């Protein structure tokens, strides 16, 4: 089981990767939504904003009103970010859960 610090670091790594590709990501994902990531086995959560293809204002704690919610185990979250787990296969197999509106899901698919 990954630690809270490893999960936080994985999300920071994802945010840095998206920031490095900001121009390309902005073309694919031109919206501003609140984002929450819930880690089930550690009973922790993180939240921030997905804006112009970047994750900004990443903080500890949940945002129950987030428009986009990702739920996973700590190991699956770290594996997703590090490339060991493909997001679509993890989602279709139920290893991760993504809650978002239909239009948001279509836009997220372009980024993922």
Phi, psi and omega in degrees: 000131178287158180269169176300318180296322178293323177293316178299317179296322179296317179293322176296319178298317177298317179298319179294320179296317178293321179296324180293334179247034188301316183297314179294317181294322180300323178293327182276330191220087186257059178216169184233112182223147172286148187225136175230141177235118182252128181253107192293315185286339178260351182054045175231167179213161177226153177214160179187207179230144172254107185227127179052038177078012180234150173265122180235162176054041180289126183221162173287151177106159183270159170230093184298342180265007182302140180282334178235127182232129175246130178235129179201172172280165181296315180297319180293322178298311180297319179294321177300311183293324182276359176088007180276347181225127180279132187299319182292318179291325177294321180290313182291333179273354178086008179288331173232156178235132177238122177248123179195162175294161183302313180295322177295320178299320179296319178290319179298323180303324178295324182282322184279000000 
